[in-house]
XYZ file of N, CA, C and O in Angstrom:
512
model
N -18.279 -15.714 15.295
C -17.553 -16.709 14.519
C -16.188 -16.147 14.150
O -16.087 -15.047 13.635
N -15.167 -16.895 14.409
C -13.802 -16.439 14.160
C -13.458 -16.558 12.676
O -13.909 -17.460 11.988
N -12.679 -15.622 12.239
C -12.187 -15.620 10.874
C -11.013 -16.580 10.790
O -10.079 -16.489 11.585
N -11.046 -17.498 9.842
C -9.935 -18.443 9.734
C -8.704 -17.746 9.154
O -8.818 -16.804 8.366
N -7.538 -18.214 9.552
C -6.285 -17.647 9.045
C -6.193 -17.818 7.536
O -5.702 -16.949 6.834
N -6.689 -18.951 7.035
C -6.631 -19.214 5.603
C -7.504 -18.219 4.833
O -7.083 -17.675 3.807
N -8.695 -17.961 5.341
C -9.598 -17.018 4.680
C -9.016 -15.605 4.727
O -9.050 -14.878 3.728
N -8.480 -15.217 5.869
C -7.877 -13.895 5.997
C -6.687 -13.760 5.048
O -6.473 -12.708 4.449
N -5.916 -14.827 4.879
C -4.790 -14.833 3.933
C -5.295 -14.632 2.510
O -4.775 -13.798 1.761
N -6.333 -15.367 2.139
C -6.870 -15.283 0.773
C -7.417 -13.890 0.487
O -7.250 -13.362 -0.611
N -8.032 -13.272 1.484
C -8.587 -11.931 1.290
C -7.479 -10.888 1.127
O -7.589 -9.978 0.315
N -6.393 -11.020 1.869
C -5.338 -9.998 1.785
C -4.332 -10.289 0.668
O -3.545 -9.414 0.294
N -4.366 -11.475 0.091
C -3.386 -11.852 -0.925
C -3.377 -10.926 -2.151
O -2.299 -10.495 -2.563
N -4.519 -10.605 -2.762
C -4.458 -9.736 -3.958
C -3.822 -8.372 -3.695
O -2.987 -7.911 -4.487
N -4.177 -7.737 -2.600
C -3.601 -6.425 -2.310
C -2.119 -6.556 -1.980
O -1.302 -5.724 -2.370
N -1.762 -7.639 -1.291
C -0.354 -7.887 -0.973
C 0.454 -8.081 -2.256
O 1.555 -7.539 -2.391
N -0.090 -8.834 -3.192
C 0.624 -9.081 -4.456
C 0.751 -7.806 -5.277
O 1.758 -7.594 -5.955
N -0.251 -6.943 -5.198
C -0.169 -5.669 -5.906
C 0.975 -4.823 -5.350
O 1.784 -4.282 -6.110
N 1.030 -4.715 -4.029
C 2.132 -3.958 -3.410
C 3.477 -4.598 -3.742
O 4.421 -3.902 -4.147
N 3.571 -5.896 -3.573
C 4.832 -6.595 -3.830
C 5.245 -6.426 -5.282
O 6.405 -6.113 -5.582
N 4.309 -6.613 -6.201
C 4.614 -6.463 -7.625
C 5.077 -5.064 -7.982
O 6.051 -4.890 -8.721
N 4.378 -4.054 -7.463
C 4.785 -2.676 -7.731
C 6.222 -2.437 -7.271
O 7.017 -1.824 -7.982
N 6.532 -2.906 -6.069
C 7.877 -2.706 -5.546
C 8.932 -3.466 -6.321
O 9.976 -2.912 -6.684
N 8.655 -4.737 -6.599
C 9.669 -5.576 -7.251
C 10.001 -5.142 -8.669
O 11.146 -5.284 -9.102
N 9.027 -4.627 -9.417
C 9.346 -4.190 -10.780
C 10.083 -2.860 -10.789
O 10.789 -2.552 -11.750
N 9.942 -2.089 -9.724
C 10.593 -0.776 -9.682
C 12.007 -0.829 -9.119
O 12.847 0.001 -9.481
N 12.274 -1.757 -8.231
C 13.585 -1.803 -7.577
C 14.732 -1.985 -8.569
O 15.726 -1.255 -8.489
N 14.635 -2.904 -9.550
C 15.765 -3.058 -10.482
C 16.040 -1.823 -11.346
O 17.141 -1.632 -11.820
N 15.031 -0.994 -11.553
C 15.200 0.215 -12.365
C 14.933 1.457 -11.511
O 14.256 2.381 -11.929
N 15.506 1.456 -10.332
C 15.246 2.480 -9.323
C 15.554 3.892 -9.822
O 14.760 4.807 -9.635
N 16.698 4.060 -10.453
C 17.093 5.388 -10.959
C 16.097 5.886 -12.003
O 15.643 7.031 -11.943
N 15.732 5.012 -12.947
C 14.777 5.396 -13.985
C 13.412 5.701 -13.374
O 12.740 6.659 -13.782
N 13.005 4.894 -12.403
C 11.725 5.143 -11.737
C 11.752 6.491 -11.015
O 10.798 7.273 -11.109
N 12.835 6.778 -10.310
C 12.957 8.040 -9.592
C 12.898 9.217 -10.559
O 12.170 10.189 -10.319
N 13.632 9.122 -11.653
C 13.621 10.195 -12.652
C 12.218 10.409 -13.211
O 11.763 11.548 -13.376
N 11.526 9.301 -13.521
C 10.172 9.375 -14.058
C 9.235 10.043 -13.054
O 8.455 10.929 -13.409
N 9.325 9.601 -11.797
C 8.419 10.145 -10.787
C 8.649 11.637 -10.578
O 7.683 12.412 -10.506
N 9.883 12.049 -10.488
C 10.191 13.469 -10.286
C 9.675 14.284 -11.469
O 9.082 15.350 -11.289
N 9.848 13.755 -12.679
C 9.368 14.452 -13.881
C 7.837 14.521 -13.883
O 7.262 15.569 -14.180
N 7.167 13.417 -13.556
C 5.706 13.389 -13.514
C 5.144 14.352 -12.471
O 4.096 14.947 -12.678
N 5.837 14.459 -11.353
C 5.349 15.273 -10.238
C 5.757 16.739 -10.348
O 5.361 17.551 -9.504
N 6.515 17.100 -11.357
C 6.983 18.478 -11.507
C 5.844 19.502 -11.460
O 5.963 20.513 -10.766
N 4.711 19.246 -12.151
C 3.622 20.238 -12.093
C 2.969 20.372 -10.710
O 2.222 21.309 -10.468
N 3.251 19.470 -9.808
C 2.589 19.471 -8.503
C 3.053 20.599 -7.595
O 2.346 20.971 -6.659
N 4.243 21.084 -7.827
C 4.792 22.098 -6.942
C 5.475 21.517 -5.713
O 6.018 22.250 -4.895
N 5.430 20.182 -5.571
C 6.133 19.540 -4.460
C 7.625 19.603 -4.776
O 8.041 19.183 -5.857
N 8.439 20.112 -3.875
C 9.868 20.268 -4.157
C 10.552 18.925 -4.424
O 10.259 17.924 -3.770
N 11.463 18.935 -5.375
C 12.186 17.700 -5.712
C 13.021 17.203 -4.535
O 13.322 16.010 -4.459
N 13.360 18.087 -3.611
C 14.115 17.663 -2.428
C 13.294 16.668 -1.592
O 13.846 15.852 -0.862
N 11.971 16.730 -1.710
C 11.093 15.761 -1.049
C 10.782 14.579 -1.961
O 10.673 13.438 -1.499
N 10.620 14.849 -3.244
C 10.234 13.809 -4.196
C 11.331 12.774 -4.426
O 11.035 11.577 -4.545
N 12.562 13.216 -4.498
C 13.655 12.285 -4.808
C 13.796 11.215 -3.730
O 13.769 10.021 -4.054
N 13.897 11.559 -2.445
C 13.983 10.490 -1.442
C 12.733 9.608 -1.434
O 12.825 8.391 -1.301
N 11.556 10.231 -1.600
C 10.307 9.467 -1.628
C 10.321 8.450 -2.762
O 9.923 7.300 -2.583
N 10.808 8.870 -3.920
C 10.813 7.980 -5.088
C 11.784 6.810 -4.920
O 11.593 5.756 -5.528
N 12.791 6.978 -4.098
C 13.734 5.883 -3.824
C 13.213 4.955 -2.715
O 13.501 3.764 -2.724
N 12.465 5.515 -1.791
C 11.937 4.723 -0.676
C 10.687 3.948 -1.082
O 10.477 2.813 -0.637
N 9.859 4.549 -1.933
C 8.564 3.976 -2.305
C 8.625 2.518 -2.751
O 7.880 1.688 -2.214
N 9.474 2.142 -3.714
C 9.481 0.741 -4.155
C 9.824 -0.243 -3.033
O 9.239 -1.335 -2.961
N 10.735 0.133 -2.158
C 11.101 -0.749 -1.046
C 9.951 -0.848 -0.040
O 9.688 -1.920 0.500
N 9.284 0.271 0.199
C 8.136 0.264 1.113
C 7.019 -0.610 0.548
O 6.408 -1.398 1.275
N 6.752 -0.480 -0.751
C 5.711 -1.300 -1.383
C 6.051 -2.780 -1.269
O 5.194 -3.599 -0.892
N 7.286 -3.127 -1.612
C 7.696 -4.533 -1.563
C 7.632 -5.070 -0.134
O 7.129 -6.174 0.101
N 8.136 -4.296 0.810
C 8.129 -4.725 2.210
C 6.702 -4.917 2.720
O 6.385 -5.938 3.348
N 5.832 -3.952 2.450
C 4.451 -4.077 2.897
C 3.760 -5.260 2.229
O 2.960 -5.951 2.864
N 4.072 -5.501 0.964
C 3.518 -6.674 0.292
C 3.920 -7.964 0.981
O 3.088 -8.834 1.240
N 5.197 -8.083 1.314
C 5.688 -9.287 2.012
C 5.038 -9.413 3.389
O 4.579 -10.496 3.778
N 4.973 -8.299 4.119
C 4.380 -8.343 5.459
C 2.894 -8.704 5.412
O 2.399 -9.438 6.274
N 2.189 -8.219 4.385
C 0.785 -8.588 4.232
C 0.641 -10.073 3.908
O -0.250 -10.743 4.435
N 1.508 -10.583 3.047
C 1.462 -12.005 2.709
C 1.711 -12.845 3.962
O 0.998 -13.825 4.218
N 2.695 -12.451 4.737
C 3.048 -13.211 5.940
C 2.044 -13.019 7.081
O 2.006 -13.815 8.015
N 1.267 -11.952 6.994
C 0.315 -11.664 8.067
C 0.992 -11.148 9.322
O 0.475 -11.287 10.425
N 2.144 -10.521 9.144
C 2.912 -10.014 10.283
C 2.257 -8.754 10.835
O 2.077 -7.775 10.122
N 1.914 -8.775 12.108
C 1.294 -7.629 12.792
C 0.280 -6.944 11.880
O 0.466 -5.795 11.446
N -0.806 -7.640 11.554
C -1.753 -7.144 10.547
C -2.253 -5.727 10.776
O -2.323 -4.942 9.830
N -2.574 -5.382 12.001
C -3.111 -4.042 12.261
C -2.112 -2.975 11.814
O -2.471 -2.006 11.136
N -0.857 -3.135 12.179
C 0.161 -2.136 11.862
C 0.545 -2.163 10.383
O 0.775 -1.112 9.777
N 0.618 -3.357 9.823
C 0.967 -3.471 8.403
C -0.118 -2.868 7.527
O 0.170 -2.135 6.573
N -1.365 -3.157 7.858
C -2.473 -2.599 7.075
C -2.533 -1.082 7.263
O -2.718 -0.339 6.288
N -2.345 -0.610 8.489
C -2.348 0.840 8.743
C -1.223 1.525 7.967
O -1.439 2.585 7.360
N -0.037 0.942 7.961
C 1.082 1.507 7.197
C 0.767 1.518 5.706
O 1.112 2.470 4.992
N 0.099 0.472 5.236
C -0.282 0.398 3.820
C -1.294 1.490 3.477
O -1.223 2.100 2.401
N -2.231 1.747 4.387
C -3.215 2.819 4.172
C -2.514 4.174 4.129
O -2.827 5.017 3.281
N -1.551 4.373 4.994
C -0.787 5.632 4.982
C -0.038 5.786 3.664
O -0.052 6.856 3.049
N 0.599 4.709 3.215
C 1.333 4.770 1.948
C 0.399 5.095 0.788
O 0.696 5.981 -0.022
N -0.729 4.396 0.700
C -1.640 4.636 -0.419
C -2.229 6.047 -0.341
O -2.487 6.686 -1.369
N -2.395 6.568 0.873
C -2.889 7.936 1.033
C -1.891 8.946 0.488
O -2.281 9.933 -0.148
N -0.598 8.711 0.694
C 0.410 9.622 0.134
C 0.388 9.562 -1.395
O 0.573 10.585 -2.050
N 0.149 8.374 -1.936
C 0.071 8.241 -3.393
C -1.159 8.969 -3.944
O -1.091 9.613 -4.993
N -2.276 8.873 -3.227
C -3.489 9.577 -3.638
C -3.253 11.093 -3.607
O -3.650 11.811 -4.529
N -2.590 11.559 -2.563
C -2.279 12.985 -2.471
C -1.435 13.430 -3.659
O -1.726 14.437 -4.305
N -0.385 12.676 -3.958
C 0.491 13.028 -5.080
C -0.260 13.026 -6.405
O -0.099 13.942 -7.222
N -1.079 12.018 -6.611
C -1.860 11.951 -7.859
C -2.840 13.116 -7.955
O -3.079 13.642 -9.045
N -3.404 13.511 -6.819
C -4.323 14.659 -6.804
C -3.590 15.940 -7.196
O -4.139 16.783 -7.903
N -2.361 16.081 -6.722
C -1.596 17.290 -6.998
C -1.280 17.464 -8.479
O -1.064 18.593 -8.932
N -1.261 16.360 -9.236
C -0.998 16.473 -10.678
C -2.252 16.140 -11.503
O -2.183 15.975 -12.706
N -3.383 16.051 -10.801
C -4.681 15.792 -11.435
C -4.688 14.510 -12.259
O -5.282 14.450 -13.330
N -4.059 13.475 -11.729
C -4.042 12.167 -12.391
C -5.204 11.344 -11.841
O -5.033 10.453 -11.021
N -6.413 11.679 -12.309
C -7.625 11.089 -11.751
C -7.717 9.589 -12.041
O -8.286 8.841 -11.236
N -7.156 9.134 -13.134
C -7.161 7.704 -13.448
C -6.382 6.900 -12.425
O -6.815 5.821 -11.991
N -5.239 7.413 -12.018
C -4.427 6.724 -11.008
C -5.145 6.721 -9.663
O -5.085 5.734 -8.920
N -5.843 7.806 -9.376
C -6.546 7.897 -8.093
C -7.609 6.817 -7.989
O -7.808 6.240 -6.916
N -8.270 6.505 -9.087
C -9.290 5.451 -9.052
C -8.688 4.125 -8.596
O -9.231 3.454 -7.716
N -7.562 3.758 -9.177
C -6.902 2.507 -8.786
C -6.412 2.584 -7.344
O -6.514 1.605 -6.592
N -5.900 3.724 -6.947
C -5.408 3.887 -5.579
C -6.549 3.828 -4.565
O -6.390 3.271 -3.478
N -7.712 4.369 -4.939
C -8.863 4.289 -4.054
C -9.352 2.848 -3.899
O -9.791 2.463 -2.811
N -9.266 2.063 -4.946
C -9.617 0.646 -4.840
C -8.691 -0.032 -3.835
O -9.139 -0.798 -2.978
N -7.395 0.266 -3.921
C -6.443 -0.265 -2.941
C -6.831 0.178 -1.522
O -6.837 -0.615 -0.593
N -7.136 1.464 -1.375
C -7.478 2.001 -0.057
C -8.730 1.327 0.500
O -8.772 0.964 1.684
N -9.740 1.140 -0.323
C -10.973 0.495 0.123
C -10.695 -0.951 0.537
O -11.188 -1.408 1.578
N -9.903 -1.655 -0.252
C -9.541 -3.037 0.103
C -8.797 -3.076 1.432
O -9.062 -3.942 2.280
N -7.879 -2.153 1.619
C -7.117 -2.107 2.869
C -8.009 -1.761 4.060
O -7.880 -2.354 5.132
N -8.933 -0.831 3.868
C -9.845 -0.482 4.955
C -10.747 -1.670 5.304
O -11.017 -1.921 6.481
N -11.178 -2.403 4.282
C -11.972 -3.607 4.522
C -11.153 -4.633 5.307
O -11.654 -5.239 6.259
N -9.907 -4.819 4.917
C -9.031 -5.750 5.643
C -8.872 -5.341 7.104
O -8.935 -6.178 8.005
N -8.659 -4.053 7.327
C -8.492 -3.566 8.692
C -9.775 -3.783 9.491
O -9.743 -4.253 10.629
N -10.908 -3.458 8.884
C -12.193 -3.662 9.547
C -12.395 -5.136 9.885
O -12.786 -5.481 11.000
N -12.123 -5.999 8.928
C -12.279 -7.437 9.122
C -11.369 -7.939 10.244
O -11.791 -8.714 11.099
N -10.141 -7.451 10.240
C -9.200 -7.854 11.284
C -9.674 -7.367 12.657
O -9.713 -8.133 13.614
N -10.029 -6.094 12.735
C -10.464 -5.520 14.012
C -11.718 -6.228 14.522
O -11.839 -6.506 15.710
N -12.636 -6.522 13.634
C -13.887 -7.176 14.013
C -13.639 -8.580 14.550
O -14.326 -9.036 15.457
N -12.644 -9.258 14.003
C -12.412 -10.652 14.357
C -11.280 -10.852 15.356
O -11.083 -11.948 15.843
N -10.549 -9.790 15.650
C -9.406 -9.933 16.549
C -9.831 -10.423 17.939
O -9.158 -11.237 18.556
N -10.960 -9.947 18.387
C -11.393 -10.360 19.732
C -11.656 -11.860 19.818
O -11.649 -12.442 20.879
N -11.917 -12.462 18.660
C -12.113 -13.912 18.633
C -10.804 -14.637 18.385
O -10.766 -15.846 18.363
N -9.774 -13.869 18.121
C -8.464 -14.392 17.754
C -8.567 -15.240 16.493
O -9.298 -16.213 16.449
N -7.845 -14.812 15.502
C -7.828 -15.557 14.241
C -7.401 -16.973 14.507
O -6.400 -17.203 15.164
N -8.142 -17.936 14.021
C -7.835 -19.338 14.287
C -7.399 -20.059 13.049
O -7.825 -19.821 11.987
């Protein structure tokens, strides 16, 4: 049985809105967000030369992935990119022992893996 496009949209909508929301609230205050992230990550030992560009790219990546998930553009690649992004966030949170953030990030990761599984399982039937 093929997965309907409407159902697939409804399933990916919450995770897409989370990514989009995270990006959109951070973009207007990009400098403050970058400063906060670098300060939060200081105990991690990750050099600021890596953290600063990451902190500027992250909000745009989140917003872009949110839009692409909403639109359903190249789902396999968009979901895979989203899993990679959330994995980097989990790594960073682990480095500063922010276990509370990891819980939320793991929920995102599980949702994304479910989406990928659902897409892969139904792709052979072509989403209708």
